[in-house]
Coordinates of C-alpha atoms in Angstrom, one line a residue:
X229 CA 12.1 -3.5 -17.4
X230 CA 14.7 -4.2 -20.0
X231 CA 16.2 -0.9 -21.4
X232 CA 17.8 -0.4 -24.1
X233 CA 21.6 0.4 -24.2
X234 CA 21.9 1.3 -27.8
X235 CA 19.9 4.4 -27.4
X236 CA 20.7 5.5 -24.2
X237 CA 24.5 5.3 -25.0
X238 CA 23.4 7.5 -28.5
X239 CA 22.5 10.2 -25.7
X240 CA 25.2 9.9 -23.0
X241 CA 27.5 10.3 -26.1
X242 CA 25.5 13.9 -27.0
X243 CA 25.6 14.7 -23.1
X244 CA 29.5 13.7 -22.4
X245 CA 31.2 17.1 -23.6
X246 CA 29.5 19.2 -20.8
X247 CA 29.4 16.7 -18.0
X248 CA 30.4 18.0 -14.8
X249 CA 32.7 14.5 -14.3
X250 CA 34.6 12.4 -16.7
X251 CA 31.6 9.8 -17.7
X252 CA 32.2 6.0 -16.3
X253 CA 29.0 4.5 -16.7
X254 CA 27.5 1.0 -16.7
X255 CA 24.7 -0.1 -18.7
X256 CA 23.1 -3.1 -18.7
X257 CA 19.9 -4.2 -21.6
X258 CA 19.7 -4.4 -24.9
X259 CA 22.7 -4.0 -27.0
X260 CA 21.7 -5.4 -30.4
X261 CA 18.4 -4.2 -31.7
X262 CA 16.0 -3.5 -34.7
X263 CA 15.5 0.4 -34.4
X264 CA 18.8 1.2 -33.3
X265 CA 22.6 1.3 -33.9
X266 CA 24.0 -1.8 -32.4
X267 CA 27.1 -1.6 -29.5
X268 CA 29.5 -2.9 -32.4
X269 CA 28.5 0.6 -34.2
X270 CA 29.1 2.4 -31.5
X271 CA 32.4 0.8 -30.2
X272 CA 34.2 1.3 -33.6
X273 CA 32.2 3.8 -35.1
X274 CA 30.8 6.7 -33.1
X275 CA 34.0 6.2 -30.7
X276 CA 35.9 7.2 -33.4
X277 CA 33.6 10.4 -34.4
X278 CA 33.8 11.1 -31.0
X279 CA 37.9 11.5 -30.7
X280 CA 37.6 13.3 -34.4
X281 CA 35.4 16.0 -32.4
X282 CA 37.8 15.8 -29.2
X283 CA 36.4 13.5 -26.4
X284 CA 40.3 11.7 -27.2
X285 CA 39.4 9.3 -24.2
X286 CA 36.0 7.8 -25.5
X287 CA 35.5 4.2 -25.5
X288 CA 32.9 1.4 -24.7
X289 CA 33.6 -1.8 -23.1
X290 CA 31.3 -4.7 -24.0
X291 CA 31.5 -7.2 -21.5
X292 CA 28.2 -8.8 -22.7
X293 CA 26.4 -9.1 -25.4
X294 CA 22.0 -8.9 -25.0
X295 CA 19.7 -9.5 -28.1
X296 CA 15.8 -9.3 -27.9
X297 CA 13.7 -9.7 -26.0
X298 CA 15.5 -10.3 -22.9
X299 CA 18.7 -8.6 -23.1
X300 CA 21.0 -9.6 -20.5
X301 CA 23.8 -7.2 -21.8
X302 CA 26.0 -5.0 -20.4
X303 CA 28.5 -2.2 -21.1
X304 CA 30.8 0.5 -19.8
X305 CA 30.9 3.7 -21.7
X306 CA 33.5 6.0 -20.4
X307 CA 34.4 9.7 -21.9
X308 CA 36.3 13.0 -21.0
X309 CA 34.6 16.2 -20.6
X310 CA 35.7 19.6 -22.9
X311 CA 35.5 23.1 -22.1
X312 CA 34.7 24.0 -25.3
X313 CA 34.0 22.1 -28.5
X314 CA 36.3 23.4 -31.8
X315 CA 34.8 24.1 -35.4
X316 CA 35.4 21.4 -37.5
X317 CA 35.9 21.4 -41.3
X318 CA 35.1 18.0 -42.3
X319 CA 34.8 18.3 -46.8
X320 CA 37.0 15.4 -48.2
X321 CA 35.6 12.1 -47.7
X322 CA 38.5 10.4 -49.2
X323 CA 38.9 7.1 -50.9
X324 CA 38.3 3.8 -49.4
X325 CA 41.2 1.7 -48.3
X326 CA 39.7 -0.9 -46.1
X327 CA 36.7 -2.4 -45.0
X328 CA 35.9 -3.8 -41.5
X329 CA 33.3 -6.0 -39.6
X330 CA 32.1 -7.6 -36.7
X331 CA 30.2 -10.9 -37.0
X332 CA 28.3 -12.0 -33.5
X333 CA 25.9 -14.5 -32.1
X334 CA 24.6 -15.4 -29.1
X335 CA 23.3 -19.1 -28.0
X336 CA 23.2 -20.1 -31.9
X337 CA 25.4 -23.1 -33.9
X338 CA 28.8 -22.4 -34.2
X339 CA 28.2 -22.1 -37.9
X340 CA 26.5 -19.3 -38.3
X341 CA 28.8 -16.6 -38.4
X342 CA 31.2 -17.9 -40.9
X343 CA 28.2 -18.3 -43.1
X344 CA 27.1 -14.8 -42.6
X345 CA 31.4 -14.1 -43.4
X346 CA 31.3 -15.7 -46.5
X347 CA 28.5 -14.0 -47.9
X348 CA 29.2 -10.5 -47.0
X349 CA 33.5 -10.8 -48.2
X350 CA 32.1 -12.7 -51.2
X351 CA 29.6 -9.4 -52.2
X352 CA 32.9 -6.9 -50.7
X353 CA 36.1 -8.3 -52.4
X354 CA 34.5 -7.7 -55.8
X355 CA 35.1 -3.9 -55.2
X356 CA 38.0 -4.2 -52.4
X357 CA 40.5 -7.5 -51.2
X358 CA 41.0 -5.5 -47.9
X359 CA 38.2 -7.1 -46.2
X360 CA 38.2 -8.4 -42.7
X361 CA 35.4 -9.6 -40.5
X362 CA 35.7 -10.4 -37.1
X363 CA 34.2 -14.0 -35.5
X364 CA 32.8 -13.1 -31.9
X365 CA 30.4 -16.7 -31.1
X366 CA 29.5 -16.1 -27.0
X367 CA 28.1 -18.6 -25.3
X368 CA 28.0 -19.1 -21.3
X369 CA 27.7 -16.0 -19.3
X370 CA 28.9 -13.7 -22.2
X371 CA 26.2 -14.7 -24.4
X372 CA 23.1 -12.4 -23.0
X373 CA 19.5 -13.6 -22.1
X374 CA 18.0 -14.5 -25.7
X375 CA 19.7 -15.9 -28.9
X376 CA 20.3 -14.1 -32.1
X377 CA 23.1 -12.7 -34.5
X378 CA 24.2 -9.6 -36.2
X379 CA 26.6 -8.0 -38.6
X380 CA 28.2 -4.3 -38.5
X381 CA 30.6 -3.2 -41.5
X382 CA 32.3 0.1 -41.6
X383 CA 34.3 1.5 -44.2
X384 CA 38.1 3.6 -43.4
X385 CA 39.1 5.8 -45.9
X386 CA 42.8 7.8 -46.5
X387 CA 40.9 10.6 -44.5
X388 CA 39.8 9.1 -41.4
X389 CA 36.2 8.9 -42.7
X390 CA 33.9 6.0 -41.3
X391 CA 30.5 4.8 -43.2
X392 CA 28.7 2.0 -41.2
X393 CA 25.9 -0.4 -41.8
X394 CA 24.6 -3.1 -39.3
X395 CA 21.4 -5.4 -38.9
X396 CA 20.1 -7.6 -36.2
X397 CA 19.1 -10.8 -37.7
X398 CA 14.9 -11.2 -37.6
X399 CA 13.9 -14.5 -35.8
X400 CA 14.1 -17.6 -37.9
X401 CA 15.9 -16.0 -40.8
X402 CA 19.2 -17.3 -42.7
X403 CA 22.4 -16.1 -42.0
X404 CA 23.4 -15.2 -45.8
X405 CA 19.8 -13.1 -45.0
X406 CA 21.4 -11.2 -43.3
X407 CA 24.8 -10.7 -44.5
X408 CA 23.1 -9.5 -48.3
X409 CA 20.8 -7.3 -46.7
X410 CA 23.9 -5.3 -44.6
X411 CA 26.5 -5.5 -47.5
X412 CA 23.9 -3.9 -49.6
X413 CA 23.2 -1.0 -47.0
X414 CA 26.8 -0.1 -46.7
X415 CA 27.0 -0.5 -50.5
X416 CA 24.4 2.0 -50.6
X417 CA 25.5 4.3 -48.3
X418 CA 28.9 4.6 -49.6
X419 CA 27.0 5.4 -52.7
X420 CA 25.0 8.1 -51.7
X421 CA 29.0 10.1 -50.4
X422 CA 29.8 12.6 -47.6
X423 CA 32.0 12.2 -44.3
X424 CA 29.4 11.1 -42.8
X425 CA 26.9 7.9 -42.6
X426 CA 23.0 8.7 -41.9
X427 CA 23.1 7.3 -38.4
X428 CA 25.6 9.7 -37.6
X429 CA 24.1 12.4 -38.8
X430 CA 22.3 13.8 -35.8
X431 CA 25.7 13.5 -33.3
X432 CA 27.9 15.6 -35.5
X433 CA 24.8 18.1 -36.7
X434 CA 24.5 18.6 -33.0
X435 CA 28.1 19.5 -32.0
X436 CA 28.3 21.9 -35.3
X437 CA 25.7 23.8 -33.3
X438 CA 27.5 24.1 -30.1
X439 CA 31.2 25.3 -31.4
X440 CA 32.4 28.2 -30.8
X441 CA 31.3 31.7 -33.2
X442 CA 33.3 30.1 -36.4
X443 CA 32.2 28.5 -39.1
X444 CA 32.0 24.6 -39.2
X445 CA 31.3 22.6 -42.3
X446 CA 30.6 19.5 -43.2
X447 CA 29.6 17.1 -46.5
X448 CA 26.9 14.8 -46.5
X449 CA 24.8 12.6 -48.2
X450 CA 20.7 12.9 -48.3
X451 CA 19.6 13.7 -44.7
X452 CA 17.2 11.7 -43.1
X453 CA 13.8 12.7 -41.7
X454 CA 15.5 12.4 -38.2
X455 CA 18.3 14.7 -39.4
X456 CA 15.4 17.2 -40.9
X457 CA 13.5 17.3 -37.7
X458 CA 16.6 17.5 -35.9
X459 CA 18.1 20.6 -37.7
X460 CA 14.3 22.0 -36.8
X461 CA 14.7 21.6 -32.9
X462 CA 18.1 23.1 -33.3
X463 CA 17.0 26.1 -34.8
X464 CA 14.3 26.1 -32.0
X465 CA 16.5 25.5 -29.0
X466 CA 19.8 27.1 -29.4
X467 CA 19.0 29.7 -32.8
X468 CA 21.6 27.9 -34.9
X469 CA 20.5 27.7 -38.5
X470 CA 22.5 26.1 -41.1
X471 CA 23.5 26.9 -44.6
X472 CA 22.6 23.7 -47.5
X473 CA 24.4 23.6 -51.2
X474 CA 23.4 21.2 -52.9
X475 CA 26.5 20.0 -55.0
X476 CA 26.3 18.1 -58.2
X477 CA 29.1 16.6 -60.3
X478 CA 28.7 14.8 -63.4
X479 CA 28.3 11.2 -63.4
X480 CA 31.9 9.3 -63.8
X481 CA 34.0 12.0 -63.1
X482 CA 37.6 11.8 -61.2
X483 CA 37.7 9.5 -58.3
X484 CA 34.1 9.9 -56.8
X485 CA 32.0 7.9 -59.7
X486 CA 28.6 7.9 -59.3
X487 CA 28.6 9.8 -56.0
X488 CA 26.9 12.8 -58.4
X489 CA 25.1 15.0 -55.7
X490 CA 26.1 15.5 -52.1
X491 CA 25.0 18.4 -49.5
X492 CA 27.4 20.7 -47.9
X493 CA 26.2 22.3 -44.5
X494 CA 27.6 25.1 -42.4
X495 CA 27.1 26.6 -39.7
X496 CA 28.4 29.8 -36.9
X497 CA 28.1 27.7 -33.6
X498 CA 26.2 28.9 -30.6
X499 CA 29.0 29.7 -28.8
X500 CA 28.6 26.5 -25.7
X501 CA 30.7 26.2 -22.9
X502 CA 30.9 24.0 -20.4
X503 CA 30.9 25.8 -17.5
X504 CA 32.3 23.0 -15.2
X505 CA 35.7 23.2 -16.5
X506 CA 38.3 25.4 -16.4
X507 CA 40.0 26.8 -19.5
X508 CA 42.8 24.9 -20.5

């Protein structure tokens, strides 16, 4: 069976802090896909989130690169454990400094990522000139099973804060397809405010929940039906039950224009350990 790497890395990630070992795992599959964050997300994206809530020595390695239906990709994801997690305090999303991407295709013409380039900095430098999009064309062993293409844009702000947007490319579509339809979504998502992108939602709800007895907070935009259900289960499982504001500011005013109503969220943590680990 092919397997999908993109989700099973979302839930290694949830499962690293209380791991009896320092995670070094291989996984081989699927790495870009339709319902799921793609390994370009994760690798620049949740990595980051992940040293933000203290696993310092999270990465993932893609060695290669597998689109649908046959995969034929494979990475390393490899993390530290903690004793305990820390509350965090995450409020000011700061302003936007840069924008980065990843542009890659697998067993397609050479030209196909610098049209999807073109399209996306064209749409992004009329709001920013720090733009950069990495070029990764595999072909050979690198390039996976199956052909196909994707995009991944994330956002770094003055405060560390990452917002991220990617799509896989459906079969037979046009490159500038696809670059308009994920410049839009992280258009929309920086739009909508918070620390926080939806996709992300769920990993940093979760390890709110597990802190110690303090008080974690954290700003966000609209959650999604995911996050809802999540936030239910939490309740459920560990008796955490979090604290919504909804905050509203008029349109246009200071430095957050348009970004009018966002959610604040806070929680006392269950109080997790990982009882593998020694204090220290």
């Amino acid at each position: 069976a092919v397997v999908s790497t993109q989700s099973t890395g979302e839930v290694l990630v949830c499962l690293a802090p209380f791991a009896k070992k320092k995670f070094n795992i291989t996984l081989h599959g699927i790495t870009h896909g339709m319902d799921h964050m793609n390994v370009d997300t994760v690798k620049h994206v949740t990595m980051a989130y992940c040293k933000k809530l203290g696993l310092h020595s999270a990465e993932l390695e893609i060695s290669r690169r597998g689109f649908p239906p046959l995969g034929g990709g494979t990475v390393r994801f490899s993390s530290n454990t903690l004793k305990i997690i820390k509350p965090l305090q995450w409020t000011d999303p700061g302003k936007i400094k840069r924008i980065r991407g990843v542009a890659s295709c697998s067993r397609m013409s050479p030209t196909t990522n610098p049209r999807v380039i073109d399209r996306s900095r064209g749409i992004l430098n009329s709001f920013l000139p720090d733009v950069y999009i990495y070029n990764e064309h595999l072909k050979g062993a690198n390039s996976g099973k199956s052909s196909g293409h994707s995009l991944t844009l994330y956002t770094e702000s003055t405060t560390g804060v990452s917002i991220c947007a990617d799509c896989t490319a459906q079969p037979q579509s046009l490159p500038e397809d696809l670059a308009t339809e994920t410049t839009h979504q992280l258009l929309d998502t920086i739009h909508t405010g918070g620390c926080i992108d939806p996709s992300h939602q769920y990993l940093v709800l979760l390890f709110m929940a597990l802190t110690q007895s303090n008080v974690s907070t954290l700003r966000c935009g609209p959650l999604t039906p995911f996050s809802i259900s999540f936030l239910r289960n939490i309740k459920l499982f560990l008796g955490v039950v979090f604290k919504i504001k909804v905050e509203r500011e008029e349109e246009g005013s200071g430095s957050r224009r348009g970004l009018n109503t966002s959610l604040l969220l806070s929680c006392l943590g269950a109080g997790s350990e990982n009882m593998n680990r020694a204090m220290t």
